[in-house]
Tab-separated table of C-alpha atoms and ligand atoms in Angstrom:
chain	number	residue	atom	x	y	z
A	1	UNK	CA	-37.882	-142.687	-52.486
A	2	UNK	CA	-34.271	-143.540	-52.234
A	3	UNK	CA	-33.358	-144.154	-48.803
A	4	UNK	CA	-29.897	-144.057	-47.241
A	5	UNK	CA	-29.059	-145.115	-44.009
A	6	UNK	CA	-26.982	-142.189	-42.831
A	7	UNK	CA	-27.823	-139.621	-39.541
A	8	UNK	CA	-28.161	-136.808	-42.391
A	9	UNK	CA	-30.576	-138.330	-44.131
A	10	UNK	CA	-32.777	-139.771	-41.501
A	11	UNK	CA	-32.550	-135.725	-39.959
A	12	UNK	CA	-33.810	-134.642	-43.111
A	13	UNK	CA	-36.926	-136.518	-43.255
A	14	UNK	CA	-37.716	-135.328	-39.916
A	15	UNK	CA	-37.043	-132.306	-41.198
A	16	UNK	CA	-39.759	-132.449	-43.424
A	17	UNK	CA	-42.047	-134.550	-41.579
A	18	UNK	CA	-45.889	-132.384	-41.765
A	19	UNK	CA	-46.362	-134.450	-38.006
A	20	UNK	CA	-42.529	-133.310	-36.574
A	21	UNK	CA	-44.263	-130.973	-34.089
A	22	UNK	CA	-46.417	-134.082	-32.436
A	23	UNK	CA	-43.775	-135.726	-30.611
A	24	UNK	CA	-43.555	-132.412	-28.341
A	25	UNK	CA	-47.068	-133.526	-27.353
A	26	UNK	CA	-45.935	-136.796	-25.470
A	27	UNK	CA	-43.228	-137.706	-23.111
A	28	UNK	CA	-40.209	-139.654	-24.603
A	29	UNK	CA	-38.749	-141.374	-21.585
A	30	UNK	CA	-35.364	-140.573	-20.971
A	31	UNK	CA	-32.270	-143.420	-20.606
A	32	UNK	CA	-28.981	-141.719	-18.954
A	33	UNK	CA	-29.823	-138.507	-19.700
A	34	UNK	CA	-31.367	-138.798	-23.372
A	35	UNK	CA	-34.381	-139.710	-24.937
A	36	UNK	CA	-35.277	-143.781	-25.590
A	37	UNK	CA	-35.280	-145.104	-28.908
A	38	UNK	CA	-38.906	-145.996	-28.152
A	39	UNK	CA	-40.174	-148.671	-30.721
A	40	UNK	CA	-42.890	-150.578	-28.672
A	41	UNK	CA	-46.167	-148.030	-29.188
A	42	UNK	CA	-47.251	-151.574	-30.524
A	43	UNK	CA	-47.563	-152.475	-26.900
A	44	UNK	CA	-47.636	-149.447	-24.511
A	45	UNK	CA	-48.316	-146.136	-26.715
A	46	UNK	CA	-46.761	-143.072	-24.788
A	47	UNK	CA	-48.313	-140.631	-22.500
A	48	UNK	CA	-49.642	-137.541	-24.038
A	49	UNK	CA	-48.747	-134.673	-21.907
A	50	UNK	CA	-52.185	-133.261	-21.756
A	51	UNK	CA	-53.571	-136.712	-20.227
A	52	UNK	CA	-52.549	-135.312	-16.377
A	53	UNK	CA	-54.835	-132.375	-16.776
A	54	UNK	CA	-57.504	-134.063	-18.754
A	55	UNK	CA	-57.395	-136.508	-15.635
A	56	UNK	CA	-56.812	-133.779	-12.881
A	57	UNK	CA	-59.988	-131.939	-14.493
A	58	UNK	CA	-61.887	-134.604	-13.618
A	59	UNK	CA	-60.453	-135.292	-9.832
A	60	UNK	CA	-60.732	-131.760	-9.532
A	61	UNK	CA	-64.610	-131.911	-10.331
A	62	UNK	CA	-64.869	-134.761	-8.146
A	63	UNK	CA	-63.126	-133.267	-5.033
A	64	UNK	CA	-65.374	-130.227	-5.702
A	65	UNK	CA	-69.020	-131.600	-6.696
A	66	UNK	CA	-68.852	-135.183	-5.422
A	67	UNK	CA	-71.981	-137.172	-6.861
A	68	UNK	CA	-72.923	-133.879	-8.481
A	69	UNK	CA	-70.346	-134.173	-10.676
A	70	UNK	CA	-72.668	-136.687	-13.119
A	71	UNK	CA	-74.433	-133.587	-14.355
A	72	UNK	CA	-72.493	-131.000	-13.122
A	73	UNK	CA	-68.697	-131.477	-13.998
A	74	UNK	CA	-67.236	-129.274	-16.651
A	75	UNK	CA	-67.589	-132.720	-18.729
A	76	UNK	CA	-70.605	-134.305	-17.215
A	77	UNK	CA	-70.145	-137.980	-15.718
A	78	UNK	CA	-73.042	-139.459	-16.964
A	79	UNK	CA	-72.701	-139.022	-20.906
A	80	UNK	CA	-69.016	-138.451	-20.749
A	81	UNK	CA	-68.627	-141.927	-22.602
A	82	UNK	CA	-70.935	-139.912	-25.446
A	83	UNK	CA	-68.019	-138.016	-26.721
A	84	UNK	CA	-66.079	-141.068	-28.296
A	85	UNK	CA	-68.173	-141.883	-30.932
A	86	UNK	CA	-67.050	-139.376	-33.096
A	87	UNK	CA	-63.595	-139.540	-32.768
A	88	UNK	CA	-63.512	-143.133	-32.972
A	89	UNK	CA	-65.904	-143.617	-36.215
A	90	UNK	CA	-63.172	-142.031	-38.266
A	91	UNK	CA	-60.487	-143.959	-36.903
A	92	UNK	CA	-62.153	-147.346	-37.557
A	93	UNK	CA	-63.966	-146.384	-40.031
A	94	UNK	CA	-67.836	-147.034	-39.036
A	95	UNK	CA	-70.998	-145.023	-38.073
A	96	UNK	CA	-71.038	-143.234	-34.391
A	97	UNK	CA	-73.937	-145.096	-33.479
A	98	UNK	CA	-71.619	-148.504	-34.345
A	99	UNK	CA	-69.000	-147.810	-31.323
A	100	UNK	CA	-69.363	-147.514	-27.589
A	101	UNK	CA	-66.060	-146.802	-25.451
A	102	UNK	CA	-66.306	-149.634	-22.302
A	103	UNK	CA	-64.339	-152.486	-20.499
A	104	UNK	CA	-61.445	-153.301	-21.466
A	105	UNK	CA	-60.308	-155.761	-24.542
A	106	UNK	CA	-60.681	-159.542	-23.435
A	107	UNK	CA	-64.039	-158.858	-21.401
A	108	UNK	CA	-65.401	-157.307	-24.721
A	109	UNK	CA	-64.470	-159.739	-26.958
A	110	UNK	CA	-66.208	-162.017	-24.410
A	111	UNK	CA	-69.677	-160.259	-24.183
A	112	UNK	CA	-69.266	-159.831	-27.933
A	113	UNK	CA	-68.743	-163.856	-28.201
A	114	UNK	CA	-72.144	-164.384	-25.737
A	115	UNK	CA	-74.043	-162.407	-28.989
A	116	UNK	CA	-72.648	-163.453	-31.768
A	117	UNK	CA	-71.194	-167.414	-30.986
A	118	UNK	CA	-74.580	-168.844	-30.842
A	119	UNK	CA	-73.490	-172.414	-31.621
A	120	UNK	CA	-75.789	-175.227	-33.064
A	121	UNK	CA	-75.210	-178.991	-33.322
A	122	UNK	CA	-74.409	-178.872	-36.950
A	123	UNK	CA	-72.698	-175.167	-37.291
A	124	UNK	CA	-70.296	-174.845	-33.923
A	125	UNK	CA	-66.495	-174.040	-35.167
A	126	UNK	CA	-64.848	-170.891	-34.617
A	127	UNK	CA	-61.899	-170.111	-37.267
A	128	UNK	CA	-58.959	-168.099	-36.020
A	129	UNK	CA	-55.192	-167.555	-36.660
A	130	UNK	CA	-52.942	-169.939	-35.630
A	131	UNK	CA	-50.675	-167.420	-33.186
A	132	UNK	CA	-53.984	-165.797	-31.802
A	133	UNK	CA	-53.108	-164.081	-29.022
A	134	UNK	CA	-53.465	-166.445	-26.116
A	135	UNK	CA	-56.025	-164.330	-24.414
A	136	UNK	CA	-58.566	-164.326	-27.222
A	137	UNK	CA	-57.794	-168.492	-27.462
A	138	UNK	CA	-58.759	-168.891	-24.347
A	139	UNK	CA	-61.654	-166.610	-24.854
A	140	UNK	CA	-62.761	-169.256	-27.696
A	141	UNK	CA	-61.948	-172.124	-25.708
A	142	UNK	CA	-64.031	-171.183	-23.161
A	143	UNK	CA	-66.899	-170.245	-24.843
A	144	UNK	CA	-66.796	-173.509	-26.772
A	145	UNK	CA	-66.873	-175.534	-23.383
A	146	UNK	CA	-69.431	-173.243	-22.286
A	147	UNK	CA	-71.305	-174.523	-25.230
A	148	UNK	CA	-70.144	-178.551	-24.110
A	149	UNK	CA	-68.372	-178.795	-27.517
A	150	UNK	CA	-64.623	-180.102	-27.449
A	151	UNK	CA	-61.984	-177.472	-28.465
A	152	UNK	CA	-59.832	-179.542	-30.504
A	153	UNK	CA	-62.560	-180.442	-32.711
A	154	UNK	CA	-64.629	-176.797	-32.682
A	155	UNK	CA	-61.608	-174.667	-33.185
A	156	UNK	CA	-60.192	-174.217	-36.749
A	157	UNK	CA	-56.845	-172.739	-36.337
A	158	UNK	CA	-55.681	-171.551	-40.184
A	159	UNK	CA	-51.474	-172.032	-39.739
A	160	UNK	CA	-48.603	-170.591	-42.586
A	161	UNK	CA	-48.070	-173.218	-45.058
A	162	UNK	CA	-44.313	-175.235	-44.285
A	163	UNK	CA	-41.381	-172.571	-44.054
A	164	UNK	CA	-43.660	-169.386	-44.525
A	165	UNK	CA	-44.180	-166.963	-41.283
A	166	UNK	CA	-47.462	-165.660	-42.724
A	167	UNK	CA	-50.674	-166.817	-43.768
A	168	UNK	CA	-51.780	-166.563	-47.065
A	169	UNK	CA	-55.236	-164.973	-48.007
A	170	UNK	CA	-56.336	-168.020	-50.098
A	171	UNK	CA	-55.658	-170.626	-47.360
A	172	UNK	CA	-57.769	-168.460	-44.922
A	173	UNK	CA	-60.669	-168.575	-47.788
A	174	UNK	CA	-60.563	-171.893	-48.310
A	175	UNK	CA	-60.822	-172.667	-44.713
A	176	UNK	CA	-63.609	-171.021	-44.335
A	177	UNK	CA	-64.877	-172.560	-47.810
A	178	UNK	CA	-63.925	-176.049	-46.326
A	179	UNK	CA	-66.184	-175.838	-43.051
A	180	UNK	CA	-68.434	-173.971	-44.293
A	181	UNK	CA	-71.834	-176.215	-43.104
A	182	UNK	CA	-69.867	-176.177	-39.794
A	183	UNK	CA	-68.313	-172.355	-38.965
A	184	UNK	CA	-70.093	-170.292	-36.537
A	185	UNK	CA	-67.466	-167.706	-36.188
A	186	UNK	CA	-64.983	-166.302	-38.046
A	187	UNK	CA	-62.778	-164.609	-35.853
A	188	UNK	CA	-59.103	-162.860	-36.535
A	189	UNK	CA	-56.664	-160.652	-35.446
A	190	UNK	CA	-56.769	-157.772	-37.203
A	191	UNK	CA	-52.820	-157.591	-37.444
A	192	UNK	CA	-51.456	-160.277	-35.948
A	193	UNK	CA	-49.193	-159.504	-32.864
A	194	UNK	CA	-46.719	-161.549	-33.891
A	195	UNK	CA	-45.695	-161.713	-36.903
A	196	UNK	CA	-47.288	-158.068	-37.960
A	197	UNK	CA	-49.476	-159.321	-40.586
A	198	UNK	CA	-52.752	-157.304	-41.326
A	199	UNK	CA	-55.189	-159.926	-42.709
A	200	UNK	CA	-57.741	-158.999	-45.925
A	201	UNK	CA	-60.843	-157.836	-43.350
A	202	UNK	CA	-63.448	-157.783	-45.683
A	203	UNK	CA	-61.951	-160.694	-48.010
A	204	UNK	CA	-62.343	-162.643	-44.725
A	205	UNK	CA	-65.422	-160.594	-43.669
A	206	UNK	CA	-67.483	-161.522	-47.084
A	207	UNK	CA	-66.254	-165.513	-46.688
A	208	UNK	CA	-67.816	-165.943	-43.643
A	209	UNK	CA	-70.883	-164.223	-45.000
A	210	UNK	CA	-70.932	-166.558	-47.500
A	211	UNK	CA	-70.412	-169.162	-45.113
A	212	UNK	CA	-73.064	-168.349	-43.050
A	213	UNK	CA	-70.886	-167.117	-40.184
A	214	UNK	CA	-70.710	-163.960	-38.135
A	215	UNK	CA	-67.325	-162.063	-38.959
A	216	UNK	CA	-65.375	-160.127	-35.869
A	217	UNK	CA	-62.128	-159.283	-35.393
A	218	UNK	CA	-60.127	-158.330	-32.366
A	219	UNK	CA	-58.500	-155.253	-33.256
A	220	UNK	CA	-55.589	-154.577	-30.857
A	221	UNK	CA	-52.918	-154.288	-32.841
A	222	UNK	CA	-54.706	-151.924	-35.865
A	223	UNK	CA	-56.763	-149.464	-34.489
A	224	UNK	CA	-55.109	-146.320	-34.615
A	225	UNK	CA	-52.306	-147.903	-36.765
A	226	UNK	CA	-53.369	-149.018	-40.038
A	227	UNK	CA	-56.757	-148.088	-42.118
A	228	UNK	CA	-60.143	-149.594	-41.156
A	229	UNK	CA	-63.114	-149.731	-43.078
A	230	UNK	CA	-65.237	-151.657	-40.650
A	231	UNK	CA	-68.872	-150.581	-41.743
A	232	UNK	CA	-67.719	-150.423	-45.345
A	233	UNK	CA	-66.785	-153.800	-45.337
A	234	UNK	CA	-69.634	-155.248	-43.419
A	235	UNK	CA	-67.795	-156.916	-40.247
A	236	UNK	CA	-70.172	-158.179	-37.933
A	237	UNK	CA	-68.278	-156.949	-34.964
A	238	UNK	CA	-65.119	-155.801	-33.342
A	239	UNK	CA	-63.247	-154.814	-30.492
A	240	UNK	CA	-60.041	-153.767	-29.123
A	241	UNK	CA	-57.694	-151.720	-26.364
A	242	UNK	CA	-56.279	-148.232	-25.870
A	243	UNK	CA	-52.949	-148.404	-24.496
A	244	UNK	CA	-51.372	-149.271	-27.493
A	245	UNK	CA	-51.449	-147.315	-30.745
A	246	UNK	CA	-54.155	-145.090	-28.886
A	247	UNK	CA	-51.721	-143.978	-26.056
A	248	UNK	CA	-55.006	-144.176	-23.961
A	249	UNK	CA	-52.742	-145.852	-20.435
A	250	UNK	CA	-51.892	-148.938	-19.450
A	251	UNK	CA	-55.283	-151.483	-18.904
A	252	UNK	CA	-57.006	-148.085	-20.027
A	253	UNK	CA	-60.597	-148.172	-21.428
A	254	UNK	CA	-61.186	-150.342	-24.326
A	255	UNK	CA	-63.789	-149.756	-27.496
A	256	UNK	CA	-66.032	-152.172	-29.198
A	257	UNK	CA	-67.812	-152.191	-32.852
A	258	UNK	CA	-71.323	-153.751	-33.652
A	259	UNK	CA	-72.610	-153.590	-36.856
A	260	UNK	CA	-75.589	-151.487	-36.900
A	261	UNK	CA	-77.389	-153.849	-38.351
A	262	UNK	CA	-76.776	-155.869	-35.560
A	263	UNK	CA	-76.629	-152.617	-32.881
A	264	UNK	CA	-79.807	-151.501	-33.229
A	265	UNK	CA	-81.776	-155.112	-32.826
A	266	UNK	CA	-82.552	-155.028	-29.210
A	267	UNK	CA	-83.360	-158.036	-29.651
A	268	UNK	CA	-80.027	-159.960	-29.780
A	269	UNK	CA	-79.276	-162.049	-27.046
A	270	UNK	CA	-76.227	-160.646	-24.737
A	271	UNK	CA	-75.084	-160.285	-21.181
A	272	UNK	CA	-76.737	-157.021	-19.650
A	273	UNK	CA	-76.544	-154.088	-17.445
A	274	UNK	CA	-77.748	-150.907	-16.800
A	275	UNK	CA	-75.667	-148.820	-18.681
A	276	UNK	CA	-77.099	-150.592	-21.645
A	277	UNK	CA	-80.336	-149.651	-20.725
A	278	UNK	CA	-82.841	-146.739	-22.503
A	279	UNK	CA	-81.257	-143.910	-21.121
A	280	UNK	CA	-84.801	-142.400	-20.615
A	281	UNK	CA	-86.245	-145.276	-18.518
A	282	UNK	CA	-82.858	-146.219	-17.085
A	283	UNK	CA	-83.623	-144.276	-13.599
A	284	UNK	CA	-87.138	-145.927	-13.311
A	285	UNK	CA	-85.328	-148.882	-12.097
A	286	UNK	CA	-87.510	-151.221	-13.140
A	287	UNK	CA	-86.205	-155.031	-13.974
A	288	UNK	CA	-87.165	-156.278	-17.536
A	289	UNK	CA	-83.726	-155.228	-19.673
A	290	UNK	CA	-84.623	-152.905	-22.196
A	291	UNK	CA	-81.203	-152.315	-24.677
A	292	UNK	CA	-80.254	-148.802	-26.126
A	293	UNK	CA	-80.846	-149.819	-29.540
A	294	UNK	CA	-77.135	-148.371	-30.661
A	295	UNK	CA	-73.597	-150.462	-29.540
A	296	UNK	CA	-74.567	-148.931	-26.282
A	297	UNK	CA	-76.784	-151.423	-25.572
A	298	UNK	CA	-74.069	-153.756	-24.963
A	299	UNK	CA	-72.720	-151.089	-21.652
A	300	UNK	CA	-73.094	-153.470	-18.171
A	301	UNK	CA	-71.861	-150.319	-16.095
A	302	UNK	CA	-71.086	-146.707	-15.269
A	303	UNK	CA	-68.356	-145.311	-17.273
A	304	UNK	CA	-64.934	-145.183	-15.828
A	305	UNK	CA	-64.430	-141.208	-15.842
A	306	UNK	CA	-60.435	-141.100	-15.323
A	307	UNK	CA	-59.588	-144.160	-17.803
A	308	UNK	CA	-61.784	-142.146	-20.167
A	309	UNK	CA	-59.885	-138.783	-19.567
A	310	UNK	CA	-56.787	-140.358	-20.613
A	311	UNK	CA	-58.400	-141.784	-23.472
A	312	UNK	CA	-59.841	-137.945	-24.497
A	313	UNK	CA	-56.557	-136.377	-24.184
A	314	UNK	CA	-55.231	-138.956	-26.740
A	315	UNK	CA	-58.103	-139.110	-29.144
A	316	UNK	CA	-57.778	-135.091	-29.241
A	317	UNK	CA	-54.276	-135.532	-30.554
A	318	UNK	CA	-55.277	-137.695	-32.944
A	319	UNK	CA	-58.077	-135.690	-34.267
A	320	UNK	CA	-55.698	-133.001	-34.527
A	321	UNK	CA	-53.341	-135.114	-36.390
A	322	UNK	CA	-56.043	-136.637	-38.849
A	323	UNK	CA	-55.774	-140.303	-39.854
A	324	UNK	CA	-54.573	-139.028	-43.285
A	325	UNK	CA	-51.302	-138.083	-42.613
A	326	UNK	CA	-50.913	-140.623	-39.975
A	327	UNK	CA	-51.248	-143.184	-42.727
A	328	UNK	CA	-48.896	-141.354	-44.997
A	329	UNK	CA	-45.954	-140.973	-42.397
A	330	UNK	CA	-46.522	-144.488	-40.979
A	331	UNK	CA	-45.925	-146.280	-44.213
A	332	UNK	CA	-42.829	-144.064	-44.927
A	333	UNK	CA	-41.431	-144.827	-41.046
A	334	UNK	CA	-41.471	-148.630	-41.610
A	335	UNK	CA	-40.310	-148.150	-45.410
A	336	UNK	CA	-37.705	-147.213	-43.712
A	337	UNK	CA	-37.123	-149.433	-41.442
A	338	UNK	CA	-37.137	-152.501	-44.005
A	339	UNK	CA	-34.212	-150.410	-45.836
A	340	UNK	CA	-32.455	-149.993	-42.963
A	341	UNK	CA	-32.779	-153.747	-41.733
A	342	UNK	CA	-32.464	-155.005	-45.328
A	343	UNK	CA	-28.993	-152.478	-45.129
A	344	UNK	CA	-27.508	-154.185	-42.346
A	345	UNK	CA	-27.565	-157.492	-43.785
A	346	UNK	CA	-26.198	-156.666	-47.363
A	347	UNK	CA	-22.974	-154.615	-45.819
A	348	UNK	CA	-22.490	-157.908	-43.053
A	349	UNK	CA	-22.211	-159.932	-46.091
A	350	UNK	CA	-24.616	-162.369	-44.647
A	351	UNK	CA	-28.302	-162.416	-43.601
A	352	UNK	CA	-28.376	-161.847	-39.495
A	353	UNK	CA	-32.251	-160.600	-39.442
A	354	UNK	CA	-34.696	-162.458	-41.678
A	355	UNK	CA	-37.773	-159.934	-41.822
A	356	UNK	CA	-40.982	-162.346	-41.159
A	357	UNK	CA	-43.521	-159.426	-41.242
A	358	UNK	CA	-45.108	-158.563	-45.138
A	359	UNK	CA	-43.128	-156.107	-47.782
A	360	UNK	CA	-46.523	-155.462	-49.088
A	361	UNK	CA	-48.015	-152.140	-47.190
A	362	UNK	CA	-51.112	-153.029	-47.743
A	363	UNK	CA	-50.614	-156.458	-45.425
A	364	UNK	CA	-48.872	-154.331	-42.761
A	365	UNK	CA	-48.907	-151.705	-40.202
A	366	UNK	CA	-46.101	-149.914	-37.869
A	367	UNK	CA	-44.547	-153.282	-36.613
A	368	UNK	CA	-41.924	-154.854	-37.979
A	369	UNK	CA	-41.090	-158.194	-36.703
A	370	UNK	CA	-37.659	-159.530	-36.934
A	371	UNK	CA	-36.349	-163.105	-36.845
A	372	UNK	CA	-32.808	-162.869	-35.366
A	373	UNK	CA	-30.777	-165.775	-36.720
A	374	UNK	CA	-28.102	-165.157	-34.687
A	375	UNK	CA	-27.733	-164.186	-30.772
A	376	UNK	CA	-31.450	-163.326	-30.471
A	377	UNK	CA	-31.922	-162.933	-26.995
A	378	UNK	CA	-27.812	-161.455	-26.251
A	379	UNK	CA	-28.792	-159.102	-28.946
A	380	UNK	CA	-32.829	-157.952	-27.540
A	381	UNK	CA	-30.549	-157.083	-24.202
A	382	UNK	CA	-27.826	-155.318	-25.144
A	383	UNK	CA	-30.122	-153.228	-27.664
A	384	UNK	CA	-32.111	-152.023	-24.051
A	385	UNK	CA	-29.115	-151.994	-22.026
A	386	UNK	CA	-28.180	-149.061	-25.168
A	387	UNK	CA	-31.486	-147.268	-25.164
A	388	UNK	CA	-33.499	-149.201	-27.753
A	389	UNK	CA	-36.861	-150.203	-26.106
A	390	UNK	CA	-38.204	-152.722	-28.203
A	391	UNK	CA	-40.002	-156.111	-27.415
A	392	UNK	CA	-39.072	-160.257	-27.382
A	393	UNK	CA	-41.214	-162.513	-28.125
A	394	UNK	CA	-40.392	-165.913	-27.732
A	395	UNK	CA	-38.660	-168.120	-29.736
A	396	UNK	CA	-36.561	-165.739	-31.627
A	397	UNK	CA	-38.383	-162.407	-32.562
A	398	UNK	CA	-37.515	-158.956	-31.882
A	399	UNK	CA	-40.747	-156.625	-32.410
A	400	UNK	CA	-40.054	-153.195	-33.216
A	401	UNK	CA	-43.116	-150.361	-34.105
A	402	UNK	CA	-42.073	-146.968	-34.987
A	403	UNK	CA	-45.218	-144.821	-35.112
A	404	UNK	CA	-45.939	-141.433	-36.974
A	405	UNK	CA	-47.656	-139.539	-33.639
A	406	UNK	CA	-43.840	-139.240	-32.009
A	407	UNK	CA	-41.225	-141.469	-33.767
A	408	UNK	CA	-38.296	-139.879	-35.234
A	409	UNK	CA	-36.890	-141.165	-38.775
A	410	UNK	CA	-34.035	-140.792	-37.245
A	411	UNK	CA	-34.993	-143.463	-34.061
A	412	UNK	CA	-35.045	-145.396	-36.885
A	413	UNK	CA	-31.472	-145.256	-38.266
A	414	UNK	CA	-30.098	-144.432	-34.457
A	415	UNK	CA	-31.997	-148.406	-33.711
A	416	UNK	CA	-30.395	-149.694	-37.107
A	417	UNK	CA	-26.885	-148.218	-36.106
A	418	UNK	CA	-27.053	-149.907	-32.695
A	419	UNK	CA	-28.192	-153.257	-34.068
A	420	UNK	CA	-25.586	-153.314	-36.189
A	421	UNK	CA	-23.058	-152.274	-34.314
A	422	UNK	CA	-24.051	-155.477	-31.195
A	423	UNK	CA	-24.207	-157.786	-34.160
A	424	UNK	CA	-20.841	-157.133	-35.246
A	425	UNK	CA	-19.574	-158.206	-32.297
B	1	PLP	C1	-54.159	-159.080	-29.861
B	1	PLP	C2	-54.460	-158.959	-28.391
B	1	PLP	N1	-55.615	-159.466	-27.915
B	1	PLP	C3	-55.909	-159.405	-26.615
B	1	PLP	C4	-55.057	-158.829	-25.700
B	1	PLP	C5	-55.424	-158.823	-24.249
B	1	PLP	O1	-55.798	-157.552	-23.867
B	1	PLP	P1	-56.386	-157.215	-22.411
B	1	PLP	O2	-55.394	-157.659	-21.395
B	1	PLP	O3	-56.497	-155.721	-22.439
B	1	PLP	O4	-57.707	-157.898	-22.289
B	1	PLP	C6	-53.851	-158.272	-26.155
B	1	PLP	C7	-52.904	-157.636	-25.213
B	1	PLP	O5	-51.840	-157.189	-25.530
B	1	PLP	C8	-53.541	-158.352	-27.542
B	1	PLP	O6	-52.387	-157.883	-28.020
């Protein structure tokens, strides 16, 4: 299409957006009397405005039917977690039976690290991005210590080669090629959450195979933003949070991915509890674990009923919305965005934002991540002190994620036009 970075024209693809009626559905907080330009669903997705009744149905039951409410509230306690499955096996792309809703993100990728980091003298190293997100680092560093092996030496951080931002496909191969008597885990970012780069899953994936390593992937920043094949491709495992593209609440309910090769051996070591037990037996109360031979096996406790709610009232948007479109209107949203970005710098007459995430759509999703080579940080504030919520990340980047649920094309040239405009002066 042939962009131009004018109010008209940004109007008329909202105009003609198939999604324009979602936005309606959430709340677009408001900055002296008119709406944000929100661009950070990358890091807090919005609230739905259905999530206060899906919750209040719930408090409601509770207030009504105390302990009852397991079996008896409109949707029962005990297998409310049951109902995720579906909704989530087409947005990752896996079998129902592969995904279980529970915990939130670090604490998964944890208890998924006790099962599949089973580290031997010879085969020990764990290869990651360099620019994980600190969490999951320290996630590996612990469990290597755990393990009495030396960081430094067991973790095989893959970096950008000298003046590139991103990390090419090959070098990640031929890491992975290069240790590959020693890699026990191959673990990556889905999209990175810095630089907005969504790695090759199943060239990665089918490496480690190769390898001999377990593949898993910490999903944060892709689920619900760009497409996932994870059975398809044969990842070992994954996990990942709700409060960002899934507008599930802030620290809200996380999901997880097993294999089901992998879910259904009972066998597999792991931390337990009783939610992972055989729901038949579970009540006999009897010690001796006995796992749910699904990714349910991997539950330690009850499910958290209101985080859940939260999460339903978002996943029934989605549903509604279909992944399909989603797709389709995100890749047009941040086509846009790299016109309107690569505009600025071509009428300044010099380059003031060097763009560090992909061009390629197919190594990207919603976020755009932009180098500011001038008045970084003046610029990040006076862009929030004018209604542009966006997000800093140190040295010198400006994040920015418009996404297709309840974005505006026209967010997108109203963001450009303010940019611009603090740059100028
Ligand atoms: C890529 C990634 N991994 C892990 C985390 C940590 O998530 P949590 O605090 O929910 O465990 C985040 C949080 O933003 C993240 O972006």
């Amino acid at each position: 299409m042939n962009f131009e970075n004018t109010l008209e024209f940004a109007r008329n693809l909202d105009k003609h957006d198939l999604l324009k009626t979602f936005r309606d559905r959430f709340y677009i907080p408001h900055h002296n009397g008119k709406d944000w330009v929100y661009l950070t669903g990358n890091s807090l997705g919005l609230q739905p405005k259905t999530t206060e009744d899906y919750v209040m149905q719930e408090l409601e039951d509770w207030a009504e039917l105390g302990v009852e409410g397991h079996f008896g509230a409109k949707n029962p306690w005990m297998p409310y977690h049951e109902i995720f499955p579906k909704q989530l096996s087409k947005i990752v792309g896996c079998k129902q039976h592969e995904v279980v809703v529970m915990n939130s993100l670090t604490v998964n990728l944890h208890l998924l690290m006790v099962t599949f980091y089973r580290p031997t003298k010879e085969r020990y190293k764990i290869i990651c991005e360099a620019k994980a997100f600190p969490s999951d680092h320290y996630a590996f560093e612990s469990h290597v210590k755990h393990h009495g092996f030396d960081p430094d030496d067991a973790i095989i951080e893959v970096q950008p080669r000298e003046g590139e931002y991103t990390i090419r496909t090959e070098d990640i191969l031929s890491a992975i090629k290069k240790y590959s008597d020693q890699v026990a885990l191959v673990l990556f970012g889905g999209v990175n959450y810095y630089t907005g780069q969504y790695f090759d899953l199943k060239a990665i994936t089918d490496a480690a195979h190769e390898a001999g390593a377990y593949a898993g992937f910490d999903l944060a920043h892709a689920v619900g933003n760009v497409e996932l094949k994870l059975h398809a491709w044969n990842i070992d495992f994954a996990c990942w949070c709700s409060y960002k593209y899934l507008n599930s609440g802030p620290g809200g309910v996380a999901g997880v991915y097993i294999h089901e090769d992998h879910a259904i051996n009972t066998q597999l070591p792991r931390f337990a509890g009783w939610w992972g037990y055989t729901k038949e037996t579970r009540f006999m109360m009897e010690k001796g674990f006995e796992a749910i031979p699904t990714a349910e096996g991997w539950q330690l406790s009850n499910a958290p009923i209101l985080s859940m709610a939260a999460h339903k009232a978002s996943l029934d948007i989605f549903d509604d919305a279909g992944m399909p479109a989603l797709h389709e209107k995100r890749k047009m949203l941040s086509e846009y965005l790299f016109f309107v970005i690569d505009d600025i710098n071509l009428r300044s007459g010099e380059q003031l934002i060097e763009i560090i995430t992909p061009r390629n759509e197919k190594e990207r999703g919603c976020q755009v991540s932009m180098l500011m080579l001038k008045n970084g940080k003046e610029t990040f504030a006076a862009l929030t002190r004018q209604g542009v919520i966006a997000d800093w990340r140190e040295p010198n980047v400006i994040r920015v994620a418009p996404v297709p649920l309840y974005n505006l094309f026209e967010d997108i040239w109203r963001f450009g036009h303010i940019i611009e405009s603090i740059l100028k002066n």
